[in-house]
Coordinates of C-alpha atoms in Angstrom, one line a residue:
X1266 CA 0.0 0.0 0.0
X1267 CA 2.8 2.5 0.6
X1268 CA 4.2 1.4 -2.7
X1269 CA 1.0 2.5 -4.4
X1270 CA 1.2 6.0 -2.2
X1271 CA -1.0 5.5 0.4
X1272 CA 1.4 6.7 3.2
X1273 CA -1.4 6.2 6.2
X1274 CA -0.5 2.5 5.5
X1275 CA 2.8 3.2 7.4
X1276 CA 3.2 1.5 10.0
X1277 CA 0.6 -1.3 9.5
X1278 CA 1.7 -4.9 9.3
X1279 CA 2.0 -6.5 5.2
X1280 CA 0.9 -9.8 4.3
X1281 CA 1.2 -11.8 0.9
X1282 CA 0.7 -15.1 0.3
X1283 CA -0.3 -15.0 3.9
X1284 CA 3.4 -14.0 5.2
X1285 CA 4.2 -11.2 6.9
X1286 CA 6.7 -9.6 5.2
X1287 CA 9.0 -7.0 6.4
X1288 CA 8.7 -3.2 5.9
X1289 CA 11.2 -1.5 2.8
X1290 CA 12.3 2.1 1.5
X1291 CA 13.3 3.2 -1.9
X1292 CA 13.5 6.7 -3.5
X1293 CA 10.1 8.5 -3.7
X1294 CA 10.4 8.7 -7.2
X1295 CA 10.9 5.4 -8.2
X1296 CA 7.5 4.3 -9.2
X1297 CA 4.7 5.5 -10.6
X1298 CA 1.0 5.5 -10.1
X1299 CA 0.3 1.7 -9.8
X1300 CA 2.9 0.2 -9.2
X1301 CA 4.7 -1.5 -6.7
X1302 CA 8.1 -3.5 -5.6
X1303 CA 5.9 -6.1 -3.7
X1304 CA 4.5 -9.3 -5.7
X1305 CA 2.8 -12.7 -4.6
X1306 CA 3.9 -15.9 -5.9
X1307 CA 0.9 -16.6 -7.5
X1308 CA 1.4 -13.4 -9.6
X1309 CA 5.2 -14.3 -9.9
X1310 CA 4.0 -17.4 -11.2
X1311 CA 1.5 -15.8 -13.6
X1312 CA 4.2 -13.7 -15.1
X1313 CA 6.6 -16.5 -15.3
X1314 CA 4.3 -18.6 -17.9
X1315 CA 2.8 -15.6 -19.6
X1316 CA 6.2 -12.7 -20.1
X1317 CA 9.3 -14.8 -21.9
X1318 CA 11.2 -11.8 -20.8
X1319 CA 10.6 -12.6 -17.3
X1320 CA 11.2 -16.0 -17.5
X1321 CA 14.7 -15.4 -19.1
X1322 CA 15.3 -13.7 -15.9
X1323 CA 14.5 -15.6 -13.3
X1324 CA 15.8 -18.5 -15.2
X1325 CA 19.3 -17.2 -15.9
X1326 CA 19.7 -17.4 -11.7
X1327 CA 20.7 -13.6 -11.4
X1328 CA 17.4 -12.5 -9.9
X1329 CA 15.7 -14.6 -6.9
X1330 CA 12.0 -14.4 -5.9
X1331 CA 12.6 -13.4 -1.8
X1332 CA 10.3 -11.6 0.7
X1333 CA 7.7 -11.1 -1.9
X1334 CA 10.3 -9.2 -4.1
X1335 CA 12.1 -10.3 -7.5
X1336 CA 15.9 -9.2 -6.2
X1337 CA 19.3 -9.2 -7.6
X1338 CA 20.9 -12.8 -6.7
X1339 CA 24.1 -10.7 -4.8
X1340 CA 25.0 -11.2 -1.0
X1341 CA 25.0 -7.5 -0.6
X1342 CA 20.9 -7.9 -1.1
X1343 CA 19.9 -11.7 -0.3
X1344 CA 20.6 -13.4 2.6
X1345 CA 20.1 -17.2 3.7
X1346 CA 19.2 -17.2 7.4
X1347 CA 19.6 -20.2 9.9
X1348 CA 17.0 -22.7 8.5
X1349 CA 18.8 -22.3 4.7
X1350 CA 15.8 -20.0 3.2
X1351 CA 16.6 -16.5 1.1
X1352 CA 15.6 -13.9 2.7
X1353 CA 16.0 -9.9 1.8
X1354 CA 19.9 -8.4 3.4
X1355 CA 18.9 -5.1 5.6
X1356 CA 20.7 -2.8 3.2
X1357 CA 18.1 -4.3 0.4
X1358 CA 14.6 -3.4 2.5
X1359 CA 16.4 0.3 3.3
X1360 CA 17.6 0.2 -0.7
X1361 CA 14.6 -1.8 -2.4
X1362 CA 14.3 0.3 -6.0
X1363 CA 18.0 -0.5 -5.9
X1364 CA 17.8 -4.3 -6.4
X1365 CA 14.1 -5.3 -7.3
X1366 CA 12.1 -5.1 -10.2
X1367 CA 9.2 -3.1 -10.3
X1368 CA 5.7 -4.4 -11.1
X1369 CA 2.3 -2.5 -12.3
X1370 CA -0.3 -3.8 -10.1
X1371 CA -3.4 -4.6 -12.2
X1372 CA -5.3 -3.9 -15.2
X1373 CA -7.0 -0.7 -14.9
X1374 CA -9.2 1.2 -17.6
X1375 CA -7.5 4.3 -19.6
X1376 CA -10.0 7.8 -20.2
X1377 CA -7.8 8.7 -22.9
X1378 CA -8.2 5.6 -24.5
X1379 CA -11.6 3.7 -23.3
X1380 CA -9.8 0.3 -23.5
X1381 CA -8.2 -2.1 -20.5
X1382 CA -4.7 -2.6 -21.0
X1383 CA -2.1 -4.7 -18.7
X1384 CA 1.5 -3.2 -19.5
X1385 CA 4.5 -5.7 -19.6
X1386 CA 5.1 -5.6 -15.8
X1387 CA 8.5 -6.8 -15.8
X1388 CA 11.2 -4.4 -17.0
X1389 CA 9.5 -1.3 -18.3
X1390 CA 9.3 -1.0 -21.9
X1391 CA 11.8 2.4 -23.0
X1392 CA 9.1 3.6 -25.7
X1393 CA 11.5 6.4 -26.7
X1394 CA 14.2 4.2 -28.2
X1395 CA 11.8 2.7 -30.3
X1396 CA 10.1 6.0 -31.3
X1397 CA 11.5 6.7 -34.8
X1398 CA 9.8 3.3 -35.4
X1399 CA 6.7 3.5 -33.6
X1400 CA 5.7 6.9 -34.8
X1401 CA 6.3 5.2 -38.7
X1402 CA 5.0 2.1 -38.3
X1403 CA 2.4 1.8 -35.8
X1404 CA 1.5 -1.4 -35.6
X1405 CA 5.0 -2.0 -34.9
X1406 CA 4.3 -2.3 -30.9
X1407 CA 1.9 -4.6 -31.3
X1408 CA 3.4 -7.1 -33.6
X1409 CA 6.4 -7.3 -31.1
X1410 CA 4.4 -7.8 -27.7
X1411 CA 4.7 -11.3 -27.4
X1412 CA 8.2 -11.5 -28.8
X1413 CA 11.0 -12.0 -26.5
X1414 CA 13.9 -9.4 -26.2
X1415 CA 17.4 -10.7 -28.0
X1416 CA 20.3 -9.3 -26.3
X1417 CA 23.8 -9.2 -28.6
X1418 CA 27.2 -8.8 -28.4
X1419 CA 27.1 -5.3 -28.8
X1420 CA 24.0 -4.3 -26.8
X1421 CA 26.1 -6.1 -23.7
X1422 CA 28.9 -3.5 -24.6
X1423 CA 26.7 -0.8 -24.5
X1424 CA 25.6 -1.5 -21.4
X1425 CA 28.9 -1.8 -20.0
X1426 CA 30.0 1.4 -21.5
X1427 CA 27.0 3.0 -20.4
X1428 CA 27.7 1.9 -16.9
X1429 CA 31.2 3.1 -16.9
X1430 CA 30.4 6.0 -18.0
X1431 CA 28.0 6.6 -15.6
X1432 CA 30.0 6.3 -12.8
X1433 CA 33.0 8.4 -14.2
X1434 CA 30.5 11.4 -14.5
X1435 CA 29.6 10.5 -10.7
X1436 CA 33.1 11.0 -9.4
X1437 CA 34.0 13.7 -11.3
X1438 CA 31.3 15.3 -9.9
X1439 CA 31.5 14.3 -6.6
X1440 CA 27.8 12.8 -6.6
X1441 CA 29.8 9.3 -5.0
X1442 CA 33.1 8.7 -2.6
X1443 CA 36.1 7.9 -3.6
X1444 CA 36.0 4.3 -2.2
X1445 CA 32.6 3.7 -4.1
X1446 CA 33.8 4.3 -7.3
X1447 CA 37.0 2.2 -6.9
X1448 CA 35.3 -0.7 -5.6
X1449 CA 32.5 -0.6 -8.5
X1450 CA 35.2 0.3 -11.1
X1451 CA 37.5 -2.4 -10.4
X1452 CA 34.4 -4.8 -11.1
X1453 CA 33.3 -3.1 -13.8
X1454 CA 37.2 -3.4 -15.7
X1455 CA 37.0 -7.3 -14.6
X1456 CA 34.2 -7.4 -17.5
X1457 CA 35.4 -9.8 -20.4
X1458 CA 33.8 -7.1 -22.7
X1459 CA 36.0 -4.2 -21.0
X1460 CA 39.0 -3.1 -23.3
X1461 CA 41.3 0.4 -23.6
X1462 CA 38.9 1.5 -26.7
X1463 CA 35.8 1.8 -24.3
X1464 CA 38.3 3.5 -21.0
X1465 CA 39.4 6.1 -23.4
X1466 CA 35.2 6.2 -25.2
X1467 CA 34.0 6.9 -21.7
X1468 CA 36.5 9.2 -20.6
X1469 CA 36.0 11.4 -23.8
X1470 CA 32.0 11.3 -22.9
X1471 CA 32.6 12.3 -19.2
X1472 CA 35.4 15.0 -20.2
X1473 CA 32.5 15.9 -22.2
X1474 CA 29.4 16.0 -20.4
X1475 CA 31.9 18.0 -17.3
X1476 CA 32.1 20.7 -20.2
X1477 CA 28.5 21.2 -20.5
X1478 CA 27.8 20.6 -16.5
X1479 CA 30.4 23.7 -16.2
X1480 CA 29.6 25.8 -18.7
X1481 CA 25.6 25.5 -16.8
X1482 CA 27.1 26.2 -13.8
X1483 CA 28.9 29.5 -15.2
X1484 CA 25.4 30.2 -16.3
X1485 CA 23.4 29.2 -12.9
X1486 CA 25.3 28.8 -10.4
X1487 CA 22.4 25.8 -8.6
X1488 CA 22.4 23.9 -12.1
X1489 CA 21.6 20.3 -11.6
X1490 CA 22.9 17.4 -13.7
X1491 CA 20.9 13.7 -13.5
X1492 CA 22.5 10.2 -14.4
X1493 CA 20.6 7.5 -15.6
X1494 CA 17.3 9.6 -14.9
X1495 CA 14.1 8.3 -15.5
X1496 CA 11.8 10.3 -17.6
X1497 CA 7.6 10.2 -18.0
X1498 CA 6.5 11.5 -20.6
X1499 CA 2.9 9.3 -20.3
X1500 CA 1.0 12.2 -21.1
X1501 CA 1.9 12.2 -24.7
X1502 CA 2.4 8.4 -24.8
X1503 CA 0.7 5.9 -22.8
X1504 CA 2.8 4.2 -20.0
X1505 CA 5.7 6.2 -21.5
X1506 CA 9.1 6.4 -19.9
X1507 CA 12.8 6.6 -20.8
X1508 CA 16.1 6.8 -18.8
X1509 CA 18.1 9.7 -19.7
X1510 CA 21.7 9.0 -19.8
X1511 CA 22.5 12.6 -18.8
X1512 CA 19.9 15.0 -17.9
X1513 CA 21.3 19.0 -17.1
X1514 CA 19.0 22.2 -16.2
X1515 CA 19.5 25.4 -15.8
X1516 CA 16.9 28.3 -15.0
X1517 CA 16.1 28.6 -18.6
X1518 CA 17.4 25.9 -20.5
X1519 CA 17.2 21.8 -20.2
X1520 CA 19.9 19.5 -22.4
X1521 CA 19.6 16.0 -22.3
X1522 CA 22.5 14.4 -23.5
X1523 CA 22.7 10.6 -25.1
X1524 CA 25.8 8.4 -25.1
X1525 CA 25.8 6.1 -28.3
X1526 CA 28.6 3.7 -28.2
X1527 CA 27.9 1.7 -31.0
X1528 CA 30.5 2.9 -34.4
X1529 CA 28.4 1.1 -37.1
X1530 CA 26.0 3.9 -37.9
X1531 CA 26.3 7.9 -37.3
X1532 CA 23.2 8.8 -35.2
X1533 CA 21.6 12.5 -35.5
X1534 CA 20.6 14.4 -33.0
X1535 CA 18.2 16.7 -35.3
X1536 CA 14.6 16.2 -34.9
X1537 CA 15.1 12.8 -33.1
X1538 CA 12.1 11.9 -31.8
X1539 CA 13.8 9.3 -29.0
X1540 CA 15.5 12.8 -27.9
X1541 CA 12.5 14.5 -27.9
X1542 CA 10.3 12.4 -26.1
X1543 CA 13.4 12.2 -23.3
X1544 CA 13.0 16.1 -23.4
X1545 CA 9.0 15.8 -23.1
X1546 CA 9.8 13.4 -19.6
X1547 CA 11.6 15.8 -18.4
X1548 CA 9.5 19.1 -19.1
X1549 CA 6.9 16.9 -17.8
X1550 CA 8.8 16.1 -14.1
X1551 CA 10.8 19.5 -13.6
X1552 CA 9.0 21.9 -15.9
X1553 CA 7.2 23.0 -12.7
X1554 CA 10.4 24.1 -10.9
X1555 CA 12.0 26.0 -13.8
X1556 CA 10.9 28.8 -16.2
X1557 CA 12.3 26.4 -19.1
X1558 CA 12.7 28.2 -22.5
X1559 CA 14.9 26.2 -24.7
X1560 CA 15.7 22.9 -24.8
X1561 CA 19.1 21.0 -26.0
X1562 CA 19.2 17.6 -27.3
X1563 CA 22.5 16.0 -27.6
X1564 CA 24.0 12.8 -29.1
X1565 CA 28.0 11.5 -28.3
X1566 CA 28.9 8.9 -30.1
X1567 CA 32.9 9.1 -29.1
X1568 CA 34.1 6.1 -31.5
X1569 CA 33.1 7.9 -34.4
X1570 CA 34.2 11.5 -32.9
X1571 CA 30.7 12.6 -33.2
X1572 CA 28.7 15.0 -31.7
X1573 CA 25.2 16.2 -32.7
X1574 CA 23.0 18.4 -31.1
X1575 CA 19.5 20.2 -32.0
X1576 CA 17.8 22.7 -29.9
X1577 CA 14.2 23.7 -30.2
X1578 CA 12.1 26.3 -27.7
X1579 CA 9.7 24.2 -25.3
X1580 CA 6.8 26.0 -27.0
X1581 CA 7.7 23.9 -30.2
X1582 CA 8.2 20.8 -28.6
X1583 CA 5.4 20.8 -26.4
X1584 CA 2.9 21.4 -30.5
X1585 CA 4.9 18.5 -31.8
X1586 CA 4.0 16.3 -28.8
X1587 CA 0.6 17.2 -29.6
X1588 CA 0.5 17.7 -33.0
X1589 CA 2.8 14.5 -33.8
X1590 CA 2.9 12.2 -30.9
X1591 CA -0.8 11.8 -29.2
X1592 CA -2.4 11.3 -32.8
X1593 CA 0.5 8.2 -33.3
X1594 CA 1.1 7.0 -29.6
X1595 CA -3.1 6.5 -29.9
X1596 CA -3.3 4.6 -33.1
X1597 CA 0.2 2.2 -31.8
X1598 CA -1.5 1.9 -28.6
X1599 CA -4.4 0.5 -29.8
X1600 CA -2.8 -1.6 -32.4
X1601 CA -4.5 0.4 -35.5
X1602 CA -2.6 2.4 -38.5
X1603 CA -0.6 0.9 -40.8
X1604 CA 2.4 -1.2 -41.7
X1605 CA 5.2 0.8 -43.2
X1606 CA 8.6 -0.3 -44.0
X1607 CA 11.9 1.7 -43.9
X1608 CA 15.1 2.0 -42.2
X1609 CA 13.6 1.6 -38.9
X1610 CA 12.8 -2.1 -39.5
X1611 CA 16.5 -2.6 -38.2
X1612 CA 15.9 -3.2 -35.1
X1613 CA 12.6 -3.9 -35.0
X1614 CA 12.1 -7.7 -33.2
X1615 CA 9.2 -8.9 -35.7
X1616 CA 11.5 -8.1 -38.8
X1617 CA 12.2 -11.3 -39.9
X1618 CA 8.6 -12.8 -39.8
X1619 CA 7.1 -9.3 -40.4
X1620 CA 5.0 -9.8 -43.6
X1621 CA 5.0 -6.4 -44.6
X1622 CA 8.6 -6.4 -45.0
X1623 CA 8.5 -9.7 -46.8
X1624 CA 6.1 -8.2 -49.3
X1625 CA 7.8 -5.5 -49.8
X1626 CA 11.1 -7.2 -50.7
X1627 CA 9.8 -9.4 -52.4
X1628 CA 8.7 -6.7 -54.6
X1629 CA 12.3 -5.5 -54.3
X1630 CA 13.3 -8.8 -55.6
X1631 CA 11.4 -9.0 -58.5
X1632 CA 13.5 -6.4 -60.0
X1633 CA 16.3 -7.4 -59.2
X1634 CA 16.0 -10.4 -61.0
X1635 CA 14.7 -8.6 -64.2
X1636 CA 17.4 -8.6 -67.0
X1637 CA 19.5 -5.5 -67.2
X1638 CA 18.9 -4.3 -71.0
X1639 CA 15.6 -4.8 -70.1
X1640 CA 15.3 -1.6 -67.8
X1641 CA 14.8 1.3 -67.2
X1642 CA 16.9 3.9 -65.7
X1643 CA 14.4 4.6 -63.0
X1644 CA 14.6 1.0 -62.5
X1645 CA 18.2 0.4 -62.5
X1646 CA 18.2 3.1 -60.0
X1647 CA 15.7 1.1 -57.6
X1648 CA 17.5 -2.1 -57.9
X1649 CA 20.6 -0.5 -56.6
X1650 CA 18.5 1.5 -53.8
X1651 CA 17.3 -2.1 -52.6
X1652 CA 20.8 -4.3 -52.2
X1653 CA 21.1 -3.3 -49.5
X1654 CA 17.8 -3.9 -47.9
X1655 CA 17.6 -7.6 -49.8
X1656 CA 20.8 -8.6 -48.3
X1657 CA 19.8 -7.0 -45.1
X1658 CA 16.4 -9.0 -45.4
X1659 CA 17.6 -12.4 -46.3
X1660 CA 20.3 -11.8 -43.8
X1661 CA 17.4 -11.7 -40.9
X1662 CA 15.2 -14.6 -42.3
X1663 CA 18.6 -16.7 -42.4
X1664 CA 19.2 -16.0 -38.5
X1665 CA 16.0 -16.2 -37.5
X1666 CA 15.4 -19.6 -38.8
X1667 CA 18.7 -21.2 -37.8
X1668 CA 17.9 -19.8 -34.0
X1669 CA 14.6 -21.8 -34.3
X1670 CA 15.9 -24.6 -36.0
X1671 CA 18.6 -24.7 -33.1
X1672 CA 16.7 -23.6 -29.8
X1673 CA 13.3 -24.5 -30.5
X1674 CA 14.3 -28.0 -32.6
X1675 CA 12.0 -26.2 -35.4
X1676 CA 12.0 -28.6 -38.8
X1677 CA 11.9 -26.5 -42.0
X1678 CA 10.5 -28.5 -44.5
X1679 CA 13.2 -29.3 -47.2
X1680 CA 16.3 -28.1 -45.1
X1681 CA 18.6 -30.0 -42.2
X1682 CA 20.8 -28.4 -39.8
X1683 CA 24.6 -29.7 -40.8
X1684 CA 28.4 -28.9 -39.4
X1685 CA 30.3 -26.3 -41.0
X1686 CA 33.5 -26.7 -41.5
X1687 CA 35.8 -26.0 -38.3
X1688 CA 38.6 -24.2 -37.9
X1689 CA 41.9 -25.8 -36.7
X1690 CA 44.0 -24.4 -33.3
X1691 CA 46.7 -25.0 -31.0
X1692 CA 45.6 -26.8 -28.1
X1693 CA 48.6 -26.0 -26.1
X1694 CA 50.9 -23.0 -27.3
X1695 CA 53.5 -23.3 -24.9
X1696 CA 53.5 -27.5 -25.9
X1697 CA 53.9 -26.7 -29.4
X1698 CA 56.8 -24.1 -29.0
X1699 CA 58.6 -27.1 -27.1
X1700 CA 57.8 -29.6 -29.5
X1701 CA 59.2 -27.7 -31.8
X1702 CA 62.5 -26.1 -29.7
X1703 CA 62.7 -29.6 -29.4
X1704 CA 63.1 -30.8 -32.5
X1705 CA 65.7 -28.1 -33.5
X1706 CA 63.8 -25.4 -35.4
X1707 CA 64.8 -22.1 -35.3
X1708 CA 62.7 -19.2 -33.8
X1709 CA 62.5 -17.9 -37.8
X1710 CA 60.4 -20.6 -38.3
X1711 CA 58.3 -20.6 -34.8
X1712 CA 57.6 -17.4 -34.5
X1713 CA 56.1 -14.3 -37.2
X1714 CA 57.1 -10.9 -36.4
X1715 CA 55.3 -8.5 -37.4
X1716 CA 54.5 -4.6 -37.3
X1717 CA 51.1 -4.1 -34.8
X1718 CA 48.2 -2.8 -37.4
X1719 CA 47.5 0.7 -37.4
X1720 CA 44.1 0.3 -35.9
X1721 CA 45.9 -2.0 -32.8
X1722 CA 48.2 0.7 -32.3
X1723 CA 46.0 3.7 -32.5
X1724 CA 43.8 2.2 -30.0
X1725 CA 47.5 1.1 -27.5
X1726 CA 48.7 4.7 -27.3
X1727 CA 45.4 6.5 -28.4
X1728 CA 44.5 9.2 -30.8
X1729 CA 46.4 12.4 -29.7
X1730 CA 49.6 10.7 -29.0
X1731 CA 49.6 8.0 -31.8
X1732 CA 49.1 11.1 -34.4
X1733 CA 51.9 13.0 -32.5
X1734 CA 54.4 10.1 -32.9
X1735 CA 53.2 8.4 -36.5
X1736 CA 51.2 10.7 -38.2
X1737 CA 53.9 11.5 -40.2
X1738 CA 54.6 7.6 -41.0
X1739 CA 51.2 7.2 -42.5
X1740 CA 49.7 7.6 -46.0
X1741 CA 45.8 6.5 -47.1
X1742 CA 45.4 5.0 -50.1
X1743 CA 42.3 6.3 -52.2
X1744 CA 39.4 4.2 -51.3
X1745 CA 37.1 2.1 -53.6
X1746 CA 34.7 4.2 -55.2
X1747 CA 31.0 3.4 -55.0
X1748 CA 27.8 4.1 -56.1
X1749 CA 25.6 5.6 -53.5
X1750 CA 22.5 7.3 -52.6
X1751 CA 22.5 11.6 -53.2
X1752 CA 21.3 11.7 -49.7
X1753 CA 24.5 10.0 -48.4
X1754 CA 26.9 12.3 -46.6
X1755 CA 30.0 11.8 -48.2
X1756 CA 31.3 14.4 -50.4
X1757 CA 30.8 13.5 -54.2
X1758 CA 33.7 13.2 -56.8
X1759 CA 34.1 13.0 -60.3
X1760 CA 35.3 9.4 -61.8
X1761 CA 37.2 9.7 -65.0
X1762 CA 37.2 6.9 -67.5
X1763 CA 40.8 5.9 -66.1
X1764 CA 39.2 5.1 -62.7
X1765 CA 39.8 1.8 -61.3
X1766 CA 37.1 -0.2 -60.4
X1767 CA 38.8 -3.2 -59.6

């Protein structure tokens, strides 16, 4: 009952599943309207069979269901007491938003809306990052409710870097002791995915986001800065809400600042909704305490040495939340609208079984397949605007099947899961350098010495110094020229008959 707000409940004794279970804190502004840290195992269960997310969870070991809470499996928060059950540490009851997951508490009808709707209760769903899809492609939400969330490679080493990140900013500001941040760095660097690229990437975002924190400061001397802030912004979107990597705000102006650590693909800052709707949570929780004017969206990407910001008044914002996002956040809400493929499919969980998208390249295809002599200009012109996107396609079809065929034992009529062909390795370096020492070879033949690749090197002595000692040593060869779209950033040239195109 106190979780839901009702602070007269203090005090009072709680019971689930007819326990008693002990009294907790958390930070006031840790949950919303209907919702709550407290679950019973009937509802545990419930979300167990029902949420594949979940599931993954509690099955991986790293959360435990204790004292009517789902907690982080860690003996700083669970406990086992003298008859060998879990129980929840002290410094978890007086720290609960720290370590348990947070559940909405019922179905419950929406005015805006007229419809009952249950949200996802476990991890809450960050609408913003999915908002330049969304807002395209609204039945986008729908199609991927019941589709569990694959983590990769490189979403675990943005998470890292995000969390490195995070807590540099918090020392350098002096929001945590000195002691705090060595004992979580030093667990952080023990990562497998940790590496010099992401120390210096972090440190360039902190050095960074310090600049801007300062140069608010100089401006109003009480500005505040936020990590890893959550933002609602559920009066544009239903049940909407974001975290906000870094959140700053001054008398007049409020920047929100993104870290993208990913190098693959350049990400804009200008009229980004995610961005937006991040600026929109906050407006909507501080707007009341400042006299807000302009707003400053920033994206850092450090492994591309990009940064991109836009700014916009709050006036404009606040008619394209209305103008732009209620109209769209209704219609993906409620499952209506239509299909529309793009770009945005990319990371979109239903893309390889989305028939939309099928349709679509399989119109792609048709052209593709055409004879050359046979077309057009304008049609020549499409085939080599969809490569990309076939490749891309069959690509995700390709993955998605092998994953069932391997997890779920799916049988694809006509086709069998076989061996590639493996790759051969030492079992023993140190054996095979003996062996061979052994046998009399020389050291020429053992070893290959070689210069470290410019890439391997850069990264050793990073980029200030490694220009400073080689940047005289190195040329670039010309690169590969290529046909591309006018819209594409790079700077056109002019190819003379002579050109290579090998």
């Amino acid at each position: 009952m106190i979780d839901l707000g009702y602070k007269q409940a203090i005090g009072v004794y709680n019971y689930i599943d007819e326990q008693y279970v002990p009294g907790h804190s958390f930070d006031v502004v840790a949950l919303k309207n209907n919702q709550t840290f407290s679950i019973s195992a009937e509802d545990v269960l419930y979300e167990y069979a029902t949420k594949p997310a979940f599931k993954k969870i509690l099955d991986s070991g790293d959360y435990l269901y204790v004292n009517a809470h789902v907690c982080i499996n860690d003996p700083k928060y669970v406990q086992r007491n003298s008859a060998g059950y879990a129980t929840l540490t002290e410094y978890a009851r007086n720290h609960i938003d720290e370590c348990c997951l947070i559940f909405d508490v019922k179905a419950k009808p929406n005015a805006r809306y007229g419809i009952e709707y249950y949200r996802e209760a476990v991890l809450f769903r960050d609408a913003a990052s999915g908002a330049h899809r969304w807002m395209v492609c609204t039945k986008s939400p729908r199609l991927e409710e019941s589709m569990e969330e694959e983590t990769s490679f490189y979403a675990e080493e943005g998470t890292l870097a995000h969390e490195l990140a995070e807590l540099k900013i918090a020392k350098e500001a002096g929001f945590i002791s000195k002691q705090k941040y060595t004992s979580r760095i030093k667990r952080l660097c023990q990562d497998p995915l940790f590496n010099e690229e992401m120390e210096q990437a972090t440190e360039v975002h902190k050095d960074f986001c310090m600049e801007r924190f300062n140069e608010a400061r100089a401006e109003t001397k009480d500005a505040v800065m936020m990590l890893e802030q959550r933002l609602d912004f559920s009066p544009w979107v239903p049940d909407g809400f974001g975290t906000s990597d870094t959140t700053i705000i001054t008398d007049k102006t409020l920047e929100i600042i993104d870290l993208k650590y990913g190098k693959g693909i350049a990400v804009s800052a200008i009229e980004n909704p995610q961005m937006k709707l991040y600026a929109l949570g906050a407006i909507n929780q501080f707007g009341f305490l400042y006299d807000l004017e302009t707003i400053v969206m920033t994206i850092s990407q450090p492994r591309l040495d990009s940064i991109s910001s836009f700014e916009m008044t709050v006036d404009d914002l606040l008619e394209w939340a209305e103008k732009e996002v209620i109209p769209k956040a209704e219609l993906a809400f409620a499952g209506k609208g239509t299909y529309c493929v793009g770009d945005h499919c990319r990371f979109c969980k239903a893309k390889a079984t989305c028939r939309a998208r099928a349709e679509e390249n399989m119109k792609l295809a048709y052209l593709d397949f055409q004879q050359p002599p046979l077309l057009t200009d304008e049609e020549v012109v499409e085939v080599l605007g969809s490569i990309d996107k076939l490749v891309s396609y069959a690509k995700d079809i390709q993955e998605f099947a092998l994953s069932q065929a391997i997890n779920e034992n799916k049988h694809w009529p006509g086709m069998k899961l076989v061996e590639g062909r493996g790759s051969r390795k030492y079992m023993d370096e140190n054996a095979v350098i003996e062996a061979l020492t052994a046998s009399g070879f020389d050291s020429d033949v053992i070893y290959k010495k070689s210069l470290n690749t410019i890439t391997a090197l850069e990264k050793q002595l990073g980029k200030k110094a490694f220009q400073e000692l080689l940047g005289s040593h190195i040329t670039k060869a010309p690169g590969k020229i290529k046909l591309v779209r006018e819209e594409d950033k790079r700077p056109e040239i002019k190819a003379s008959p002579e050109a290579d195109f090998q």
